[in-house]
Tab-separated table of C-alpha atoms and ligand atoms in Angstrom:
chain	number	residue	atom	x	y	z
A	658	MET	CA	21.750	66.554	85.681
A	659	LYS	CA	24.569	68.092	87.225
A	660	VAL	CA	25.596	68.760	91.103
A	661	VAL	CA	26.647	71.771	92.034
A	662	LYS	CA	29.193	72.848	95.132
A	663	PHE	CA	29.589	76.226	96.305
A	664	GLY	CA	32.546	76.985	98.277
A	665	GLY	CA	32.083	79.874	101.718
A	666	SER	CA	33.612	81.913	99.457
A	667	SER	CA	30.279	82.275	97.258
A	668	LEU	CA	28.005	81.480	100.438
A	669	ALA	CA	30.017	84.114	102.793
A	670	SER	CA	27.320	87.006	102.166
A	671	ALA	CA	24.182	88.235	100.920
A	672	THR	CA	25.571	89.841	97.889
A	673	GLN	CA	27.107	86.135	96.757
A	674	LEU	CA	24.294	84.740	97.799
A	675	GLN	CA	22.158	86.008	94.741
A	676	LYS	CA	25.386	85.102	92.566
A	677	VAL	CA	24.663	81.479	93.968
A	678	LEU	CA	20.696	81.817	93.244
A	679	ASP	CA	21.761	83.626	89.960
A	680	ILE	CA	23.439	80.337	89.089
A	681	VAL	CA	21.608	78.002	89.909
A	682	GLN	CA	18.417	79.886	88.053
A	683	SER	CA	19.776	79.808	84.830
A	684	ASP	CA	20.081	75.928	84.232
A	685	SER	CA	17.588	73.445	85.357
A	686	ASP	CA	20.474	70.865	85.452
A	687	ARG	CA	21.370	72.134	88.511
A	688	ARG	CA	19.357	70.325	91.055
A	689	PHE	CA	21.939	69.001	93.594
A	690	ILE	CA	23.606	72.116	95.267
A	691	VAL	CA	25.598	70.639	98.099
A	692	VAL	CA	27.017	74.124	100.519
A	693	SER	CA	29.501	74.917	102.368
A	694	ALA	CA	29.537	77.085	105.951
A	695	PRO	CA	29.874	80.905	105.418
A	696	GLY	CA	33.300	81.347	104.807
A	697	LYS	CA	35.537	84.576	105.238
A	698	ARG	CA	33.894	88.190	103.228
A	699	SER	CA	37.389	90.501	103.967
A	700	LEU	CA	40.673	88.746	104.448
A	701	GLU	CA	40.366	89.663	108.367
A	702	ASP	CA	37.256	88.029	108.753
A	703	THR	CA	36.871	84.187	110.248
A	704	LYS	CA	35.329	80.720	108.931
A	705	VAL	CA	31.861	80.221	110.844
A	706	THR	CA	34.339	76.828	110.913
A	707	ASP	CA	36.243	78.927	112.584
A	708	ALA	CA	34.423	80.731	115.040
A	709	LEU	CA	32.509	76.834	115.816
A	710	ILE	CA	36.149	75.480	116.890
A	711	LYS	CA	36.523	78.178	119.678
A	712	TYR	CA	32.953	78.161	120.430
A	713	TYR	CA	33.955	73.810	121.412
A	714	LYS	CA	36.694	75.018	123.097
A	715	ALA	CA	34.906	77.508	125.112
A	716	TYR	CA	32.026	75.223	126.003
A	717	THR	CA	34.498	72.127	126.837
A	718	SER	CA	37.174	74.163	129.160
A	719	GLU	CA	33.817	75.333	131.063
A	720	LYS	CA	34.047	78.804	129.663
A	721	ASP	CA	31.401	81.169	129.173
A	722	VAL	CA	29.815	80.702	125.389
A	723	THR	CA	27.788	83.484	125.005
A	724	GLU	CA	30.047	85.565	123.577
A	725	HIS	CA	30.651	82.726	121.064
A	726	GLN	CA	27.174	82.151	120.278
A	727	GLU	CA	26.174	85.363	119.508
A	728	TRP	CA	28.674	86.391	116.601
A	729	ILE	CA	27.942	83.145	115.088
A	730	ILE	CA	23.870	83.476	114.978
A	731	LYS	CA	24.225	87.641	114.028
A	732	ARG	CA	26.869	86.047	111.234
A	733	TYR	CA	23.853	83.963	110.361
A	734	GLN	CA	21.595	86.866	111.437
A	735	SER	CA	23.404	89.357	108.737
A	736	ILE	CA	22.715	87.514	105.618
A	737	ILE	CA	18.717	86.366	106.361
A	738	ASP	CA	18.189	89.865	107.411
A	739	GLU	CA	19.626	91.033	103.770
A	740	LEU	CA	17.276	88.504	102.116
A	741	ASP	CA	14.269	89.344	104.080
A	742	LEU	CA	14.351	85.779	104.145
A	743	GLY	CA	12.251	86.857	108.176
A	744	ALA	CA	12.137	85.559	111.263
A	745	LYS	CA	11.250	81.933	111.432
A	746	ILE	CA	14.467	80.523	109.694
A	747	LEU	CA	16.818	82.916	112.431
A	748	GLU	CA	14.795	81.323	114.838
A	749	LYS	CA	15.930	77.601	113.603
A	750	ILE	CA	19.762	78.001	113.644
A	751	SER	CA	19.525	80.290	116.921
A	752	THR	CA	18.523	77.391	118.891
A	753	ALA	CA	20.229	74.442	116.513
A	754	ILE	CA	23.568	77.148	117.568
A	755	ILE	CA	22.436	77.592	121.374
A	756	GLU	CA	21.899	73.497	122.041
A	757	LEU	CA	24.849	72.925	120.367
A	758	ALA	CA	26.470	73.618	124.032
A	759	SER	CA	24.164	71.197	126.130
A	760	LEU	CA	25.757	68.125	123.721
A	761	PRO	CA	27.688	66.351	126.761
A	762	ILE	CA	31.284	66.204	126.782
A	763	GLU	CA	31.969	63.044	128.712
A	764	HIS	CA	32.368	60.481	126.545
A	765	ASN	CA	31.393	62.269	123.027
A	766	ASP	CA	33.848	61.303	120.594
A	767	PHE	CA	31.929	63.511	118.474
A	768	LEU	CA	31.205	66.579	120.022
A	769	TYR	CA	33.697	68.246	117.859
A	770	ASP	CA	32.537	67.253	114.973
A	771	ALA	CA	29.325	67.942	115.810
A	772	PHE	CA	29.782	71.760	116.068
A	773	LEU	CA	31.673	71.630	112.842
A	774	ALA	CA	29.339	70.404	111.086
A	775	ALA	CA	26.587	73.111	111.827
A	776	GLY	CA	28.380	75.310	110.448
A	777	GLU	CA	27.575	74.129	106.598
A	778	ASP	CA	23.978	72.729	108.072
A	779	ASN	CA	22.688	75.848	109.262
A	780	ASN	CA	24.408	76.921	106.361
A	781	ALA	CA	22.059	74.497	103.608
A	782	LYS	CA	18.746	75.282	105.747
A	783	LEU	CA	19.353	79.152	104.841
A	784	ILE	CA	20.049	78.357	101.363
A	785	ALA	CA	17.080	76.237	100.689
A	786	GLU	CA	14.616	78.768	101.807
A	787	TYR	CA	16.298	81.343	100.088
A	788	PHE	CA	15.617	79.362	96.836
A	789	LYS	CA	12.002	78.465	98.211
A	790	LYS	CA	11.846	82.596	98.928
A	791	ASN	CA	12.670	83.010	95.682
A	792	GLY	CA	10.542	80.324	93.471
A	793	LEU	CA	12.284	77.759	93.482
A	794	SER	CA	11.060	74.358	94.591
A	795	ALA	CA	13.734	73.562	96.771
A	796	LYS	CA	14.790	71.098	100.129
A	797	TYR	CA	16.720	71.035	102.784
A	798	VAL	CA	17.966	67.831	103.102
A	799	HIS	CA	20.528	65.893	106.090
A	800	PRO	CA	22.856	63.194	104.510
A	801	ARG	CA	21.204	61.549	107.094
A	802	GLN	CA	18.117	61.251	105.142
A	803	ALA	CA	20.039	61.764	102.085
A	804	GLY	CA	21.859	57.980	103.135
A	805	LEU	CA	25.564	60.117	103.324
A	806	PHE	CA	26.393	57.068	106.090
A	807	VAL	CA	30.716	57.345	106.312
A	808	THR	CA	33.317	55.350	108.886
A	809	SER	CA	33.122	56.450	113.042
A	810	GLU	CA	36.230	57.738	112.837
A	811	PRO	CA	35.703	61.682	113.926
A	812	GLY	CA	37.590	64.130	111.796
A	813	ASN	CA	38.607	62.319	109.406
A	814	ALA	CA	35.365	60.182	108.500
A	815	ARG	CA	35.101	57.790	105.224
A	816	ILE	CA	32.049	57.570	102.825
A	817	LEU	CA	30.843	53.494	103.644
A	818	PRO	CA	30.455	52.454	100.155
A	819	SER	CA	26.629	51.269	100.742
A	820	SER	CA	26.117	54.581	101.171
A	821	TYR	CA	25.654	54.952	96.469
A	822	ASP	CA	22.550	53.520	96.554
A	823	LYS	CA	21.287	55.230	98.986
A	824	LEU	CA	21.908	58.122	97.394
A	825	GLU	CA	20.954	57.322	94.051
A	826	GLU	CA	17.597	56.588	95.291
A	827	LEU	CA	18.356	60.927	95.321
A	828	ILE	CA	17.320	61.061	91.536
A	829	ASP	CA	13.568	60.842	92.141
A	830	SER	CA	12.889	63.799	93.853
A	831	ASP	CA	11.164	66.338	91.654
A	832	GLU	CA	13.148	69.542	94.349
A	833	ILE	CA	16.540	70.822	94.133
A	834	LEU	CA	18.613	70.060	97.228
A	835	VAL	CA	20.240	71.923	99.015
A	836	ILE	CA	22.820	69.240	101.031
A	837	PRO	CA	25.524	70.371	103.437
A	838	GLY	CA	28.280	69.303	102.582
A	839	PHE	CA	31.687	68.297	105.197
A	840	PHE	CA	29.358	65.584	107.349
A	841	GLY	CA	28.120	62.617	107.132
A	842	VAL	CA	26.022	59.941	109.740
A	843	THR	CA	27.609	56.833	110.752
A	844	ILE	CA	25.692	53.887	111.599
A	845	ASP	CA	25.255	55.212	115.319
A	846	ASP	CA	23.954	57.892	113.779
A	847	GLN	CA	26.707	60.711	115.355
A	848	ILE	CA	27.832	63.494	113.293
A	849	CYS	CA	30.700	63.192	111.369
A	850	THR	CA	32.796	65.042	109.267
A	851	PHE	CA	36.121	65.163	106.861
A	852	SER	CA	38.829	66.562	107.005
A	853	ARG	CA	38.856	70.365	106.629
A	854	GLY	CA	37.635	71.235	103.976
A	855	GLY	CA	35.895	68.577	102.894
A	856	SER	CA	32.354	69.927	101.533
A	857	ASP	CA	34.142	68.779	98.572
A	858	ILE	CA	34.243	65.292	99.159
A	859	THR	CA	30.630	65.316	99.798
A	860	GLY	CA	30.110	66.927	96.367
A	861	SER	CA	31.820	64.619	94.874
A	862	ILE	CA	30.350	61.299	96.580
A	863	VAL	CA	26.267	63.226	95.663
A	864	ALA	CA	27.553	63.409	92.230
A	865	ALA	CA	29.121	60.209	92.135
A	866	GLY	CA	25.437	58.512	93.758
A	867	VAL	CA	23.293	59.757	91.566
A	868	LYS	CA	25.580	59.457	88.918
A	869	ALA	CA	25.635	62.952	87.490
A	870	ASP	CA	26.422	64.201	83.594
A	871	LEU	CA	29.209	66.500	85.812
A	872	TYR	CA	30.406	67.939	88.772
A	873	GLU	CA	30.772	71.350	89.251
A	874	ASN	CA	32.693	72.760	91.883
A	875	PHE	CA	31.997	76.634	92.457
A	876	THR	CA	34.715	78.454	94.313
A	877	ASP	CA	36.422	82.515	93.708
A	878	VAL	CA	39.404	81.696	91.310
A	879	ASP	CA	38.437	81.121	87.439
A	880	GLY	CA	39.567	77.212	88.069
A	881	ILE	CA	42.866	75.547	88.903
A	882	PHE	CA	46.413	77.974	87.484
A	883	ALA	CA	48.880	77.457	85.697
A	884	ALA	CA	51.386	78.043	88.764
A	885	HIS	CA	50.499	79.714	92.283
A	886	PRO	CA	49.225	83.199	91.582
A	887	GLY	CA	50.984	84.743	94.695
A	888	VAL	CA	54.116	83.498	92.275
A	889	VAL	CA	54.092	84.336	88.186
A	890	HIS	CA	51.625	87.521	87.337
A	891	HIS	CA	48.645	86.701	86.242
A	892	PRO	CA	48.972	83.006	84.930
A	893	HIS	CA	46.331	81.110	82.977
A	894	SER	CA	43.649	78.866	83.850
A	895	ILE	CA	44.132	75.363	82.588
A	896	PRO	CA	40.877	74.029	80.477
A	897	GLU	CA	41.634	70.842	80.521
A	898	LEU	CA	43.171	68.543	83.392
A	899	THR	CA	43.296	64.970	84.003
A	900	TYR	CA	42.291	63.351	86.947
A	901	ARG	CA	46.106	62.076	87.243
A	902	GLU	CA	47.826	65.746	86.236
A	903	MET	CA	45.256	67.426	89.335
A	904	ARG	CA	46.925	64.715	91.980
A	905	GLU	CA	50.165	65.429	90.844
A	906	LEU	CA	49.827	69.435	90.742
A	907	ALA	CA	47.673	68.892	94.460
A	908	TYR	CA	50.236	66.613	96.224
A	909	ALA	CA	52.242	70.247	95.617
A	910	GLY	CA	50.585	72.843	97.040
A	911	PHE	CA	47.805	73.244	94.554
A	912	SER	CA	44.917	74.289	97.383
A	913	VAL	CA	41.833	74.552	94.927
A	914	LEU	CA	40.178	71.459	95.740
A	915	HIS	CA	40.803	68.682	98.638
A	916	ASP	CA	42.735	66.011	97.421
A	917	GLU	CA	40.433	63.119	98.864
A	918	ALA	CA	38.137	65.148	96.822
A	919	LEU	CA	38.872	63.528	93.792
A	920	ILE	CA	37.879	59.685	94.475
A	921	PRO	CA	35.204	59.300	93.869
A	922	ALA	CA	34.570	61.023	91.139
A	923	TYR	CA	37.118	59.587	89.917
A	924	ARG	CA	35.412	55.729	90.299
A	925	GLY	CA	32.366	57.494	89.232
A	926	LYS	CA	33.546	58.306	85.811
A	927	ILE	CA	32.320	62.122	86.537
A	928	PRO	CA	33.577	64.657	85.004
A	929	LEU	CA	34.040	67.385	87.140
A	930	VAL	CA	33.872	71.192	86.492
A	931	ILE	CA	36.027	74.018	89.216
A	932	LYS	CA	34.640	76.846	87.814
A	933	ASN	CA	33.966	80.228	89.314
A	934	THR	CA	30.806	81.971	91.587
A	935	ASN	CA	32.148	85.462	91.026
A	936	ASN	CA	32.588	85.039	86.478
A	937	PRO	CA	30.205	82.384	86.124
A	938	THR	CA	30.702	83.002	82.628
A	939	HIS	CA	34.704	81.371	82.462
A	940	PRO	CA	34.568	78.258	81.430
A	941	GLY	CA	37.022	77.762	84.158
A	942	THR	CA	39.104	73.882	85.047
A	943	ARG	CA	37.557	70.887	83.881
A	944	ILE	CA	39.243	67.896	85.039
A	945	VAL	CA	38.686	64.744	82.837
A	946	LEU	CA	39.836	60.844	82.148
A	947	GLU	CA	41.419	61.109	79.137
A	948	HIS	CA	42.074	64.356	77.266
A	949	THR	CA	40.184	65.257	74.638
A	950	GLY	CA	42.305	66.536	72.473
A	951	GLU	CA	45.580	67.726	71.377
A	952	THR	CA	47.071	69.032	74.445
A	953	ILE	CA	50.689	70.028	75.689
A	954	PRO	CA	53.006	68.355	77.377
A	955	VAL	CA	53.653	70.469	80.463
A	956	VAL	CA	50.002	70.789	82.010
A	957	GLY	CA	51.101	73.090	85.115
A	958	ILE	CA	53.670	73.281	87.026
A	959	ALA	CA	53.839	73.435	91.325
A	960	GLY	CA	55.743	74.080	93.643
A	961	ASP	CA	55.941	73.338	97.667
A	962	ASP	CA	58.446	73.871	100.188
A	963	LYS	CA	59.362	72.207	104.058
A	964	PHE	CA	60.674	69.650	102.243
A	965	VAL	CA	63.865	67.824	104.607
A	966	SER	CA	65.954	64.981	102.838
A	967	ILE	CA	67.870	62.350	105.269
A	968	ASN	CA	71.048	61.985	102.967
A	969	ILE	CA	72.924	58.673	103.485
A	970	SER	CA	76.740	57.125	101.549
A	971	LYS	CA	77.839	53.784	102.252
A	972	TYR	CA	80.582	52.977	100.728
A	973	LEU	CA	79.535	49.285	98.591
A	974	MET	CA	75.691	50.121	98.988
A	975	ASN	CA	74.193	48.936	96.616
A	976	ARG	CA	76.164	44.886	96.819
A	977	GLU	CA	74.170	45.265	100.557
A	978	VAL	CA	71.062	42.802	100.282
A	979	GLY	CA	69.035	45.276	102.764
A	980	PHE	CA	69.912	47.851	102.992
A	981	GLY	CA	67.202	49.637	102.537
A	982	ARG	CA	64.328	47.249	104.070
A	983	LYS	CA	67.144	48.213	107.387
A	984	VAL	CA	66.530	52.539	106.654
A	985	LEU	CA	62.748	52.240	105.868
A	986	GLN	CA	62.589	50.240	108.822
A	987	ILE	CA	63.512	52.739	110.850
A	988	LEU	CA	61.604	55.673	109.682
A	989	GLU	CA	58.826	52.573	110.061
A	990	GLU	CA	59.825	52.441	113.903
A	991	LEU	CA	59.548	56.100	114.074
A	992	ASN	CA	56.419	56.533	113.044
A	993	ILE	CA	57.760	59.165	109.776
A	994	ARG	CA	55.756	58.591	106.280
A	995	TRP	CA	58.512	59.496	103.308
A	996	GLU	CA	57.166	60.629	100.155
A	997	HIS	CA	60.208	60.362	97.706
A	998	MET	CA	63.623	58.269	96.812
A	999	PRO	CA	66.397	59.066	94.716
A	1000	THR	CA	69.039	57.063	94.851
A	1001	GLY	CA	72.830	56.988	93.599
A	1002	ILE	CA	75.108	53.954	93.584
A	1003	ASP	CA	76.762	54.015	97.367
A	1004	ASP	CA	74.164	56.667	97.901
A	1005	MET	CA	69.597	57.334	99.211
A	1006	SER	CA	67.784	60.321	100.291
A	1007	ILE	CA	64.583	59.878	101.014
A	1008	VAL	CA	62.419	63.040	100.750
A	1009	LEU	CA	59.505	63.420	103.440
A	1010	ARG	CA	57.689	66.469	105.289
A	1011	GLU	CA	59.362	69.069	107.397
A	1012	ARG	CA	56.512	67.786	109.797
A	1013	GLU	CA	56.728	64.506	110.128
A	1014	LEU	CA	60.188	64.622	112.218
A	1015	THR	CA	60.837	65.750	116.035
A	1016	PRO	CA	64.101	66.985	117.205
A	1017	ILE	CA	64.358	63.619	118.734
A	1018	LYS	CA	62.953	61.462	116.294
A	1019	GLU	CA	65.918	62.893	113.564
A	1020	GLN	CA	68.670	62.079	116.265
A	1021	GLU	CA	67.140	58.768	116.583
A	1022	ILE	CA	67.310	58.309	113.362
A	1023	ILE	CA	70.992	59.852	113.109
A	1024	SER	CA	72.423	57.547	115.389
A	1025	ARG	CA	70.641	53.848	114.815
A	1026	LEU	CA	71.419	54.703	110.846
A	1027	THR	CA	75.396	55.787	112.454
A	1028	ARG	CA	74.934	52.332	115.100
A	1029	ASP	CA	73.310	49.767	112.893
A	1030	LEU	CA	74.023	50.736	109.281
A	1031	GLY	CA	77.219	51.568	109.814
A	1032	VAL	CA	76.848	53.994	106.963
A	1033	ASP	CA	79.379	56.462	105.972
A	1034	GLU	CA	78.211	59.759	105.647
A	1035	LEU	CA	74.738	61.031	106.700
A	1036	GLU	CA	73.117	64.460	106.747
A	1037	ILE	CA	69.598	65.556	107.114
A	1038	GLU	CA	69.173	68.527	105.019
A	1039	HIS	CA	66.269	71.686	106.469
A	1040	GLY	CA	65.012	74.134	103.560
A	1041	LEU	CA	63.724	71.979	101.000
A	1042	SER	CA	60.863	73.052	97.752
A	1043	ILE	CA	60.177	70.028	95.707
A	1044	ILE	CA	59.099	71.503	91.942
A	1045	MET	CA	56.984	69.274	89.686
A	1046	ILE	CA	56.212	70.203	85.559
A	1047	VAL	CA	53.447	68.429	85.562
A	1048	GLY	CA	51.065	66.854	82.199
A	1049	GLU	CA	50.535	63.824	80.470
A	1050	ASN	CA	51.305	64.588	77.724
A	1051	MET	CA	55.116	64.789	78.355
A	1052	LYS	CA	55.396	60.477	77.262
A	1053	SER	CA	55.270	61.495	73.846
A	1054	HIS	CA	57.477	64.585	74.555
A	1055	ILE	CA	61.481	64.439	73.999
A	1056	GLY	CA	62.837	68.211	75.850
A	1057	VAL	CA	61.120	68.387	78.291
A	1058	THR	CA	63.137	67.832	81.274
A	1059	ALA	CA	65.996	69.340	79.246
A	1060	THR	CA	63.464	72.743	78.752
A	1061	ALA	CA	63.405	72.632	82.179
A	1062	THR	CA	66.593	72.540	83.502
A	1063	LYS	CA	67.797	74.690	81.083
A	1064	ALA	CA	65.498	77.643	82.573
A	1065	LEU	CA	66.398	76.378	85.978
A	1066	SER	CA	70.343	76.935	84.958
A	1067	ASP	CA	69.212	79.962	82.997
A	1068	LYS	CA	68.915	81.339	86.334
A	1069	ARG	CA	71.412	80.035	88.722
A	1070	ILE	CA	69.238	76.935	90.644
A	1071	ASN	CA	71.057	73.869	91.462
A	1072	LEU	CA	68.962	70.925	91.439
A	1073	GLU	CA	70.096	69.017	94.097
A	1074	MET	CA	67.729	66.192	92.809
A	1075	ILE	CA	65.563	65.132	90.429
A	1076	SER	CA	63.098	61.884	90.041
A	1077	GLN	CA	60.627	60.826	87.395
A	1078	GLY	CA	58.379	58.347	87.710
A	1079	SER	CA	57.745	55.715	85.003
A	1080	SER	CA	54.259	57.010	84.251
A	1081	GLU	CA	55.658	60.318	83.065
A	1082	VAL	CA	53.330	62.501	84.543
A	1083	SER	CA	55.304	64.794	86.630
A	1084	VAL	CA	59.367	65.616	86.868
A	1085	MET	CA	59.840	66.295	89.879
A	1086	PHE	CA	63.390	68.985	91.034
A	1087	VAL	CA	64.379	69.502	94.670
A	1088	ILE	CA	65.419	72.289	95.413
A	1089	LYS	CA	66.650	75.180	97.942
A	1090	THR	CA	63.073	76.785	99.032
A	1091	GLU	CA	65.122	79.671	98.675
A	1092	GLN	CA	65.380	79.262	95.271
A	1093	GLU	CA	61.708	77.822	95.077
A	1094	LYS	CA	59.774	80.904	93.350
A	1095	ALA	CA	62.944	81.559	91.000
A	1096	ALA	CA	61.937	78.265	89.673
A	1097	ILE	CA	58.440	78.936	89.487
A	1098	LYS	CA	59.071	81.386	87.134
A	1099	ALA	CA	61.530	80.256	84.953
A	1100	LEU	CA	59.940	77.406	84.860
A	1101	TYR	CA	56.012	79.074	83.266
A	1102	GLU	CA	58.480	81.245	81.154
A	1103	ALA	CA	60.092	78.725	79.060
A	1104	PHE	CA	56.632	76.561	79.109
A	1105	PHE	CA	54.090	79.356	78.583
A	1106	ASN	CA	55.298	82.503	77.448
B	2087	LIG	N1	33.609	74.599	106.703
B	2087	LIG	C1	34.770	73.740	106.458
B	2087	LIG	C2	36.413	74.493	107.131
B	2087	LIG	O1	35.905	74.905	107.271
B	2087	LIG	C3	34.658	72.304	105.084
B	2087	LIG	C4	34.518	73.387	104.125
B	2087	LIG	O2	34.135	74.210	103.819
B	2087	LIG	O3	34.677	72.815	102.666
B	2087	LIG	O4	36.863	73.065	106.314
């Protein structure tokens, strides 16, 4: 039994939906279908979710909403017309879109979520209708009916563990169930969404709930590439990744799957495969608990920019009890998250994302480190990128870092910091952002060509 999730680009038009139908029809194990809202048909197009945000803004600022309602309804209508689904479903969707503008604005923490969720909710209704018209025994199921209960955290819901037992009951259904992704229902019966891109999370939760044999996540690429295709020309798609490798790659810029989506499938020990709706015979990337055979030491190379490093030096730092704690306490008091902390004898660097700082916070860090901790040298360095080579099998290979540093030095790339955790799933290099692309290319060349 398989849970299948289709992303927005797989559902953007009638042509895409025909591919989805073929995929579902070609395998009778595909019994639970989780869907996103219609995505972009072209680069310039607008996602339905983004159109709903505009609609929400107009409504809450008491502007005329007609134009927004019409745009969204037309978006569904063009798919309905092309698939010849009839007036009834269009009527249902139009009413649902229009009725959003009668929800209370005051004292309604979940209003934004209700607007956003309408994208997937109406798409699920449409798709169930389309499946039925083509002879499949299919049914639309609202998350409330499915038992997908979540915490009351608007825009950032988390699944309530009790949901899993309820979801398990779905197994008994004889029909193909079409479930809207991206949102659940709180105990007080409010619509509450996961964070953006959260339909992947729904798919993973449903897969864990019904104890699926496989969670198939259909997108518009042939799986996870070993490096960013915008940087490396035609990188290969990785056949198999472990959850830990995926987590490392996702952290450093691989955004094929929502990173929270891995958790339910991982805990439920459900294998996951990322596949391409436009090329369904391609095996895609399997994400597994442990590698099934011999694998190469490095499976992928990731890179991400917009990092900052706070570089601190103080003579005899290593003898000062509590120094590290005091530094981190300053960051904690300023509500700043940090990511890495490479150290020397008398120096430490704290690497964090650019978005954690504001000019005021920077000034505060500088003055407190100088005044309270008496540091000798202090610099806040911007414009940094991190590059990661990732692979669980690095553990059993000698010379992986040597290969990487040789490749980088041949391209005259200066390594500002290097860090490898004890789990040896990845090695991280901090470099200047202007050298990021060259570094990724050099590493891809060294490990894969
Ligand atoms: N439609 C939502 C978004 O655009 C969720 C999703 O597609 O996964 O964020």
